[in-house]
Short mmCIF file of C-alpha atoms (C1' of nucleotides) in Angstrom, two decimals:
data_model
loop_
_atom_site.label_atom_id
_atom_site.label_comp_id
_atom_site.label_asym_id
_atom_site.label_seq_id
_atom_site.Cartn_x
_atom_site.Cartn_y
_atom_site.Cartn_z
CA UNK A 1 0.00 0.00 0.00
CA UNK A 2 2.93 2.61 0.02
CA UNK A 3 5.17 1.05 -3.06
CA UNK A 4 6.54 3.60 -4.69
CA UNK A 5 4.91 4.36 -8.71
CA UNK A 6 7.42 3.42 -11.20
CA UNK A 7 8.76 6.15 -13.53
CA UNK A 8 6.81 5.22 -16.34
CA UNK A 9 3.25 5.07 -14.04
CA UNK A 10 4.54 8.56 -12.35
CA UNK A 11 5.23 10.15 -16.43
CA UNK A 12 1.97 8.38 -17.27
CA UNK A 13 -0.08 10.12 -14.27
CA UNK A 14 1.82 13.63 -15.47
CA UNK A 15 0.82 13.45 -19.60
CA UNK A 16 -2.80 12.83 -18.35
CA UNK A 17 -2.89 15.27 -16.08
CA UNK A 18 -1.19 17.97 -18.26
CA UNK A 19 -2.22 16.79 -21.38
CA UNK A 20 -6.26 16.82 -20.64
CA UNK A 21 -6.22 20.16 -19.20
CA UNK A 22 -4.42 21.48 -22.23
CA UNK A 23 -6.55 19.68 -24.58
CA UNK A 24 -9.65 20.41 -22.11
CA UNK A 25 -8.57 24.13 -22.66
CA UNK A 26 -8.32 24.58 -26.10
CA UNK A 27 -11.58 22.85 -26.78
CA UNK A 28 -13.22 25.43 -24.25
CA UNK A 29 -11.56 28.48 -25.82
CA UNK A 30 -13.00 27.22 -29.41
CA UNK A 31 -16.63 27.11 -27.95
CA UNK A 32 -16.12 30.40 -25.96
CA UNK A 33 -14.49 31.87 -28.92
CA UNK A 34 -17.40 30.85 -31.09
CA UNK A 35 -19.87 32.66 -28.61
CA UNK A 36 -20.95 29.77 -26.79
CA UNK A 37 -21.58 28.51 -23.06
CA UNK A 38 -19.57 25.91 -21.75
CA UNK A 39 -19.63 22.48 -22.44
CA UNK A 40 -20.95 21.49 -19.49
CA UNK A 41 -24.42 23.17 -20.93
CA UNK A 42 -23.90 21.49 -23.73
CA UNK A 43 -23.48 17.92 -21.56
CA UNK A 44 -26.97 18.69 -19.86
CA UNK A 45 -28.01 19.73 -23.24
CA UNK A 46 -27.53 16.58 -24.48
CA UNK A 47 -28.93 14.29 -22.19
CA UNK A 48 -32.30 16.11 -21.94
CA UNK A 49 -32.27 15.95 -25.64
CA UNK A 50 -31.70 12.46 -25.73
CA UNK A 51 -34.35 11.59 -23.29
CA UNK A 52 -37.62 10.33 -24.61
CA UNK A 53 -39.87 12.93 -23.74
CA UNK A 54 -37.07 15.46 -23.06
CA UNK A 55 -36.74 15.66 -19.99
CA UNK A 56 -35.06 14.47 -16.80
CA UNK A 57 -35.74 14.32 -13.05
CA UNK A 58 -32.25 15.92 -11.48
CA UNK A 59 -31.19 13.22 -10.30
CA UNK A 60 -30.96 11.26 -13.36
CA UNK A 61 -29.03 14.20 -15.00
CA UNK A 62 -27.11 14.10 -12.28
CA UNK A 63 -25.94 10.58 -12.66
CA UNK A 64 -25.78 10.80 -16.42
CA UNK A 65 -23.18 13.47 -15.82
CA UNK A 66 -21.13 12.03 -12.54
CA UNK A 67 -21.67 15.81 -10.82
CA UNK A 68 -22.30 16.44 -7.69
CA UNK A 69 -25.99 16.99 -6.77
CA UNK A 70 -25.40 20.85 -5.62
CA UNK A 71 -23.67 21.65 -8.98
CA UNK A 72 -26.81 19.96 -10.62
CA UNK A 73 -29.05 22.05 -8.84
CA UNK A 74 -26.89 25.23 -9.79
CA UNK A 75 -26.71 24.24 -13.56
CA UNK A 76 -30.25 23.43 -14.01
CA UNK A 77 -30.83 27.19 -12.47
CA UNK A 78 -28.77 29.07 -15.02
CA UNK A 79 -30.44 26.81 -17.97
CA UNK A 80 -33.39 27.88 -17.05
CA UNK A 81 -32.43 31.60 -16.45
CA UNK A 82 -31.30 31.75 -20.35
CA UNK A 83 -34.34 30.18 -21.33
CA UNK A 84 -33.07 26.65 -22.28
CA UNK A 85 -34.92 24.63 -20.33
CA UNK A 86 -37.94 25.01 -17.70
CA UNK A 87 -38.86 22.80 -14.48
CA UNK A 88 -41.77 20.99 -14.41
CA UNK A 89 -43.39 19.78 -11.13
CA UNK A 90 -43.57 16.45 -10.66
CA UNK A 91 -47.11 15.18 -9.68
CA UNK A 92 -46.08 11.76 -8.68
CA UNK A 93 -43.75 12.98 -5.94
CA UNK A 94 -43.98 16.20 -4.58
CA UNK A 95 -40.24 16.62 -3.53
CA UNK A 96 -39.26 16.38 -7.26
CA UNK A 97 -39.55 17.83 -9.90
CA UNK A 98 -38.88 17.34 -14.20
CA UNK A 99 -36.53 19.36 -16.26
CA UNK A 100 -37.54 19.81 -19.65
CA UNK A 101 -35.74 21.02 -23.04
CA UNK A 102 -37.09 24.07 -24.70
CA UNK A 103 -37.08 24.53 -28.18
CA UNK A 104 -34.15 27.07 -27.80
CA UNK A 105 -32.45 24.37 -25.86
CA UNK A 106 -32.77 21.59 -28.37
CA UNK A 107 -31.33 24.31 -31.13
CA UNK A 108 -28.39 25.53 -28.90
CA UNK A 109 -27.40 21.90 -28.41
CA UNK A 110 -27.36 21.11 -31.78
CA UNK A 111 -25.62 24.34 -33.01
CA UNK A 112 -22.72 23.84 -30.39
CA UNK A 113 -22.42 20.14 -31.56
CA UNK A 114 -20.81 21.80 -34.75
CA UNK A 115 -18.60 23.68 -33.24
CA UNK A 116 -17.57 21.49 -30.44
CA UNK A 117 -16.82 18.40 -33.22
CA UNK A 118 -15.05 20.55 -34.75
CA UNK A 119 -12.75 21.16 -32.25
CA UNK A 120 -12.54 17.53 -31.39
CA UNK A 121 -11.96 16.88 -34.63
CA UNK A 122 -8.79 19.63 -34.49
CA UNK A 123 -7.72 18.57 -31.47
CA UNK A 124 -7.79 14.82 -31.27
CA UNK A 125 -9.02 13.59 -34.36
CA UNK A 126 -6.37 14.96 -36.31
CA UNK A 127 -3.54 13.81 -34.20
CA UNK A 128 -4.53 10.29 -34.21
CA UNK A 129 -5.34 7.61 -36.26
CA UNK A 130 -8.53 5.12 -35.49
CA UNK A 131 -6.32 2.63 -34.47
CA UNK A 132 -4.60 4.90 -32.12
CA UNK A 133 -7.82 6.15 -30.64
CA UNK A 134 -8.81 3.03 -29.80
CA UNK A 135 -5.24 1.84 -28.29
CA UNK A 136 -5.07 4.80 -26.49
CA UNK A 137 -9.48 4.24 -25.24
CA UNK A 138 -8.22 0.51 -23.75
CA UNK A 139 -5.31 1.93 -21.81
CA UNK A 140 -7.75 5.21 -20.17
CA UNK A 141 -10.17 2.40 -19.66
CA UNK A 142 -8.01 0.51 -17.43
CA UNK A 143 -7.57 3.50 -15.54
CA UNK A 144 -11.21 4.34 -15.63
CA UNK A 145 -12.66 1.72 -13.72
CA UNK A 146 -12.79 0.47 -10.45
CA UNK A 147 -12.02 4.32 -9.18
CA UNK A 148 -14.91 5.20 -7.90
CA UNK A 149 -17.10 2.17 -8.64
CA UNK A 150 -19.14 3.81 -11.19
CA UNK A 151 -21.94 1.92 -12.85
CA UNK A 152 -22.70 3.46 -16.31
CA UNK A 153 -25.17 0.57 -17.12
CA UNK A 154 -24.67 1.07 -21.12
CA UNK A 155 -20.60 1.63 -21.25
CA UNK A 156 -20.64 2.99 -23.86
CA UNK A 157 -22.47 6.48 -23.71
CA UNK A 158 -21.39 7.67 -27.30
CA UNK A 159 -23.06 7.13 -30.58
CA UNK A 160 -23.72 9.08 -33.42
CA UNK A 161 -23.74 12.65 -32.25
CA UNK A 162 -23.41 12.14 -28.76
CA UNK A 163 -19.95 12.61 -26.76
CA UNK A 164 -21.21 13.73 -23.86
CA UNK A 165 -18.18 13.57 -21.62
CA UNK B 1 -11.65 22.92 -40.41
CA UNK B 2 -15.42 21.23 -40.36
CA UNK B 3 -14.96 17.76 -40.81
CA UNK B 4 -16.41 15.39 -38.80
CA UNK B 5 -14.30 13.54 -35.78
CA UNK B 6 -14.41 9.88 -36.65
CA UNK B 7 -16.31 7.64 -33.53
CA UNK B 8 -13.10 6.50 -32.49
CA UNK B 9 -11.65 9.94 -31.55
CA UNK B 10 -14.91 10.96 -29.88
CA UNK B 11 -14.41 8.10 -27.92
CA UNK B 12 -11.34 8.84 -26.75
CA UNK B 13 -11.85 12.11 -26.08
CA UNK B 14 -14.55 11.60 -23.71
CA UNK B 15 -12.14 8.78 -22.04
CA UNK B 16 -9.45 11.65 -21.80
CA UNK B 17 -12.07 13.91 -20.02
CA UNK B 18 -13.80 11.24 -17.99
CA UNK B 19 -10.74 9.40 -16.71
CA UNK B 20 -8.28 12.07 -15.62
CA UNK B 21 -11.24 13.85 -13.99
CA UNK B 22 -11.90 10.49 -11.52
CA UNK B 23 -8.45 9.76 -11.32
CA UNK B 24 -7.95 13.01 -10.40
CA UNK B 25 -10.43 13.43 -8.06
CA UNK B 26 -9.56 10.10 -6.48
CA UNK B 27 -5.56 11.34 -5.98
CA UNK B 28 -6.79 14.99 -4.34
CA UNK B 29 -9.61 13.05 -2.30
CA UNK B 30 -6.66 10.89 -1.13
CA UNK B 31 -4.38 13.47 -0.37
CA UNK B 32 -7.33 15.10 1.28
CA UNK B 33 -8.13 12.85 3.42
CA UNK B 34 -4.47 12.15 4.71
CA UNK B 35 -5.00 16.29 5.66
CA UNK B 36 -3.08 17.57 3.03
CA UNK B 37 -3.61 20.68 0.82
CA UNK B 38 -4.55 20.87 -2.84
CA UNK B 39 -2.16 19.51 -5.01
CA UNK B 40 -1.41 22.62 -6.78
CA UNK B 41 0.34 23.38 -3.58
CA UNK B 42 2.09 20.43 -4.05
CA UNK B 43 3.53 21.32 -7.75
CA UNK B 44 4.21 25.12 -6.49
CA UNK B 45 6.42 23.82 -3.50
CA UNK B 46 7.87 21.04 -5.90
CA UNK B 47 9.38 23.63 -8.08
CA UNK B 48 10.57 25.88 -5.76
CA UNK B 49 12.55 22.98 -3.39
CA UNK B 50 13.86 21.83 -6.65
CA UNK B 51 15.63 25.36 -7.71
CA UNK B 52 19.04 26.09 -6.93
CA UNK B 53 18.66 28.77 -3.91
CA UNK B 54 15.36 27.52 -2.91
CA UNK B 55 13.54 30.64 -4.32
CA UNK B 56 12.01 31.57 -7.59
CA UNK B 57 10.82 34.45 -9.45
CA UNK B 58 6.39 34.31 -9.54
CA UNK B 59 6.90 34.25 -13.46
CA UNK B 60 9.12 31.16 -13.42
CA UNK B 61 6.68 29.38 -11.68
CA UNK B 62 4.08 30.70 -13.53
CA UNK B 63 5.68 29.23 -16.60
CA UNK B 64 6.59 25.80 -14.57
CA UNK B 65 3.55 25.09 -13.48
CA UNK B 66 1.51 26.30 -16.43
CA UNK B 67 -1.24 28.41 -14.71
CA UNK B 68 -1.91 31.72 -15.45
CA UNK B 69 -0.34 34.84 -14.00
CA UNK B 70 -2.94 35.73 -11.20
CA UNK B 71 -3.70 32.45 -10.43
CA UNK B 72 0.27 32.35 -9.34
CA UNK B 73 -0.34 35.28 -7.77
CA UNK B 74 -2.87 34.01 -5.40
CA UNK B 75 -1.05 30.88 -4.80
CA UNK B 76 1.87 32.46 -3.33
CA UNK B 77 -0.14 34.21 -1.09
CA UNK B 78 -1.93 30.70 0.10
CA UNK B 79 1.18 29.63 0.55
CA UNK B 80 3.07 32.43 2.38
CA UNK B 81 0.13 32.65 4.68
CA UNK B 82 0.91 29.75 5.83
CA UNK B 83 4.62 30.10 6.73
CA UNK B 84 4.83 27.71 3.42
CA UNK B 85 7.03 30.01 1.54
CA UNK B 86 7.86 34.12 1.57
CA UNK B 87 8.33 36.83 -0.16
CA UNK B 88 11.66 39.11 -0.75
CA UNK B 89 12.43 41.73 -3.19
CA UNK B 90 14.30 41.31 -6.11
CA UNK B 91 17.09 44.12 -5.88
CA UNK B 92 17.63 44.61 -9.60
CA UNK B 93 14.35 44.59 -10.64
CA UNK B 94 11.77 46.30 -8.25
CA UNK B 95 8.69 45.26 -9.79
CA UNK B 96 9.73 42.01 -8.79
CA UNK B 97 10.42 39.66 -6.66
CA UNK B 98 11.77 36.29 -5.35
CA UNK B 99 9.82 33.66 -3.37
CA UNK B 100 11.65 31.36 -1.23
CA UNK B 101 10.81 28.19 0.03
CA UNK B 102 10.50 28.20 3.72
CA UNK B 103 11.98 25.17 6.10
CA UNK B 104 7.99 24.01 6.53
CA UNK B 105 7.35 24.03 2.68
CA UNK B 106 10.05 21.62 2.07
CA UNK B 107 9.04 19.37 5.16
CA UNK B 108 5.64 19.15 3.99
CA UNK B 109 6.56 19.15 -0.06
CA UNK B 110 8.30 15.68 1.08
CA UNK B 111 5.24 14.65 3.69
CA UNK B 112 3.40 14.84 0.68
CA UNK B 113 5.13 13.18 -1.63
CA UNK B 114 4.77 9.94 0.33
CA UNK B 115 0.98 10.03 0.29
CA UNK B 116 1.11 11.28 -3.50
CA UNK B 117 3.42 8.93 -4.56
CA UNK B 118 0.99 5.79 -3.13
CA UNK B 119 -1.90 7.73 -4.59
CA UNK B 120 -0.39 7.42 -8.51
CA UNK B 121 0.86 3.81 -7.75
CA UNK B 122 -2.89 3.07 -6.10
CA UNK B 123 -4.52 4.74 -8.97
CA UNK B 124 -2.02 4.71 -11.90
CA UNK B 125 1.05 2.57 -10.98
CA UNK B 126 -1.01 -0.80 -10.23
CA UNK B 127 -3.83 -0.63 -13.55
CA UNK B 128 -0.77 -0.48 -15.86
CA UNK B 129 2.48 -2.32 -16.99
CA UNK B 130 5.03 -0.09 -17.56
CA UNK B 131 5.48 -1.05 -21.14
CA UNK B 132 1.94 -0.26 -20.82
CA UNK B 133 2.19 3.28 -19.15
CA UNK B 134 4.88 3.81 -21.71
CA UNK B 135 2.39 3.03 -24.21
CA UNK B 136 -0.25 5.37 -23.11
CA UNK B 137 2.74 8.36 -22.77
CA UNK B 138 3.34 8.25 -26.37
CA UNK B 139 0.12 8.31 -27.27
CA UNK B 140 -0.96 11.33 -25.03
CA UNK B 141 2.19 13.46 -26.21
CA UNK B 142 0.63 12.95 -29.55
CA UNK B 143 -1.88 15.36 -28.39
CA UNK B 144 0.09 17.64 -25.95
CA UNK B 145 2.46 19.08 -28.52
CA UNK B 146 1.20 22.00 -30.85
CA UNK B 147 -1.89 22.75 -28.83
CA UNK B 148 -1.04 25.46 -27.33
CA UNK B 149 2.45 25.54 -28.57
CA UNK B 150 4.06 25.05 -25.27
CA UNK B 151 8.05 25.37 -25.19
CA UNK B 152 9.29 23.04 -22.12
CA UNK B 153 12.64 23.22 -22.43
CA UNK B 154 13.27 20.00 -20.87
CA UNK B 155 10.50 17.90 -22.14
CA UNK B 156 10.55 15.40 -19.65
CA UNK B 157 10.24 17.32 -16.17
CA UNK B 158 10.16 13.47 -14.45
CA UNK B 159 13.32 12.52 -12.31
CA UNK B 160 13.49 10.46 -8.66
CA UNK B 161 10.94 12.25 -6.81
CA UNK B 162 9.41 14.45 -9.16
CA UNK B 163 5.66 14.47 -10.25
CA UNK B 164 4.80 18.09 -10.97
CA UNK B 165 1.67 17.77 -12.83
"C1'" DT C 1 16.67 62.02 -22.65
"C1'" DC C 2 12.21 60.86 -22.67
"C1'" DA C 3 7.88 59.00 -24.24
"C1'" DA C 4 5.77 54.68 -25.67
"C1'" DG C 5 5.49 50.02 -25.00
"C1'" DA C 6 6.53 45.80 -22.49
"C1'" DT C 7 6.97 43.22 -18.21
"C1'" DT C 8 5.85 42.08 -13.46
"C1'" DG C 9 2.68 41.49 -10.08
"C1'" DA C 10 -1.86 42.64 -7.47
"C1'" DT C 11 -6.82 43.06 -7.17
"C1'" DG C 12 -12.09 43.86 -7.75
"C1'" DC C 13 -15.71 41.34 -9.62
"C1'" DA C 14 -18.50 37.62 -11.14
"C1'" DG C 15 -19.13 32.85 -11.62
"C1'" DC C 16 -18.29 28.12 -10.26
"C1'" DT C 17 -17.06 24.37 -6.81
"C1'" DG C 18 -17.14 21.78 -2.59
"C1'" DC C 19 -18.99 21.34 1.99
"C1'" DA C 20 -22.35 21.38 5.25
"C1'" DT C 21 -26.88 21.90 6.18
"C1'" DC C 22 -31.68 22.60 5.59
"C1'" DA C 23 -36.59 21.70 4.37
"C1'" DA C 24 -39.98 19.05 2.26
"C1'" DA C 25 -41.80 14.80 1.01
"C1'" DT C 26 -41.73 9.81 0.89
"C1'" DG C 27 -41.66 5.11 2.61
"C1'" DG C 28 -41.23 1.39 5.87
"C1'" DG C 29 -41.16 -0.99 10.30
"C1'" DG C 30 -43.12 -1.47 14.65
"C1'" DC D 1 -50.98 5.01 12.36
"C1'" DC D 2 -46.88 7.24 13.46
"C1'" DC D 3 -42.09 8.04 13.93
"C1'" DC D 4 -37.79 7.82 11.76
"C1'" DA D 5 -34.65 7.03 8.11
"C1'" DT D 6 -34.17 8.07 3.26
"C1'" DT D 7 -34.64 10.59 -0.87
"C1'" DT D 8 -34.90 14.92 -3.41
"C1'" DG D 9 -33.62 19.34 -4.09
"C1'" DA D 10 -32.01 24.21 -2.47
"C1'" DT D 11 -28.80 27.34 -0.27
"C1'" DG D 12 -25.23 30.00 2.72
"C1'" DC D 13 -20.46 30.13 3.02
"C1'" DA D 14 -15.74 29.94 1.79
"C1'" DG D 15 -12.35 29.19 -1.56
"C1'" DC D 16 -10.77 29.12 -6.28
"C1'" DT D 17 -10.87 30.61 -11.33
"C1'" DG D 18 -11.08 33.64 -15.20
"C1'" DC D 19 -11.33 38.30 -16.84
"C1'" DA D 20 -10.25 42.85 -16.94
"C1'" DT D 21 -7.67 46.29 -15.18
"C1'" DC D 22 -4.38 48.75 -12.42
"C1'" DA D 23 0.16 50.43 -10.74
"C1'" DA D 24 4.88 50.23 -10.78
"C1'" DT D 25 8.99 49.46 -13.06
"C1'" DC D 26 11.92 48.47 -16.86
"C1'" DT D 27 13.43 48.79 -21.82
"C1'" DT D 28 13.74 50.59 -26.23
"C1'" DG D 29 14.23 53.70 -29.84
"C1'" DA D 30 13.95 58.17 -31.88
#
DNA sequence: TCAAGATTGATGCAGCTGCATCAAATGGGG
DNA sequence: CCCCATTTGATGCAGCTGCATCAATCTTGA
């Protein structure tokens, strides 16, 4: 339990680190640059979008997006304050409540999907081949589970336009 | 500039973002828990134990630790509030200054290591060969370099005891 | 020499995060 | 049926971040 990291874990540990939050960055700046929120809207965004009738008791969005409950809260606030999505009551159970996608919601999503590919596209895409991508998926996987015991019942969370981080 | 990313680099960016962010969070809760500060503070007294005279100009470390200027700023203040580090003029140059590591900052710089260093082998060290970690190094400098066209003179800022993020 | 620009560092403000806590509603066991 | 634990969501507080801006000093070039 106190073994010391080899090099190569302890360089590995510093590229993530470093290289996400420059990557992280840049992909930020392109959105902000390009007038838009950031990408966590676009996260909640998406996963109201996607849901059948669009839209999502809190909680769920909050364990679609592995935040904490408070920062749900505080997110779903400021949607609603721009207009992008409204809360619902929730007959059923008084304590709750549903968050729904406006229209203005559903086209804000969609028009920050081009943006944000794009820059996914600049930043990762292009650096990498498929077969690299998918190397370089297995080895973040390892890391991935097992952290925090997270149960994401359908791995994976990405289709067609849908990265939702 | 528009074209698509392919699946597998959408993939992998939302492993970049998802995995560093709980292996992350699972290093600082760690650290955290063992009653330790942030590891920023970690990096910031890092550097300075590691330079010659024990003392470093705020824009050095600015550039070292690759945060922005007022974020430094504030950072040195954290840390010379708490008797971590302190501040002395620079005689040639009065806007600036020097910051000097204090006998406390480079106790707990090494206190910390220990608990940081079990942290990356807990989280990192154990998940991954080291051909493997080697692996995943080479594949995350792919996407480092040219992003924000970074200039570390030394690339590799990893000796003995020496994870600075 | 001196004015314009660059460098160094600090700070007010707004927004976001984590933590602790609160209130309301639900649900289950005795 | 009622009390208590649980679930759901909101919020006050402190700390941190980014942004813009400021002041002081240094450097450069005409």
């Amino acid at each position: 339990m106190k073994r010391k990291p080899s090099t190569e874990a302890t360089s590995a540990w510093i590229r993530l680190m470093r290289v996400q939050s420059r990557v992280l960055d840049c992909v930020e700046q392109d959105l902000k640059k390009a007038g838009f929120p950031p990408l966590a809207w676009y996260d909640a965004l998406l996963e109201l979008s996607r849901a059948p009738s669009g839209e999502l008791r809190p909680v769920e969005l909050e364990r679609q997006m592995l935040i904490p409950q408070y920062s749900t809260s505080r997110l779903i606030d400021r949607l609603v304050d721009e207009g992008l999505a409204s809360r619902r009551e929730c007959k059923i159970d008084k304590r709750g409540q549903f968050v729904e996608i406006t229209e203005a919601g559903r086209e804000l999503q969609k028009r920050m999907w081009g943006a944000y590919s794009a820059a996914i596209e600049k930043y990762v895409g292009s650096k990498l081949s498929d077969a690299d991508a998918v190397k370089l998926c297995g080895l973040l996987d390892r890391l991935g589970c097992s952290c925090g015991e997270m149960k994401l019942p359908p791995v994976a969370n990405v289709n067609e336009t849908s990265p939702s981080r």
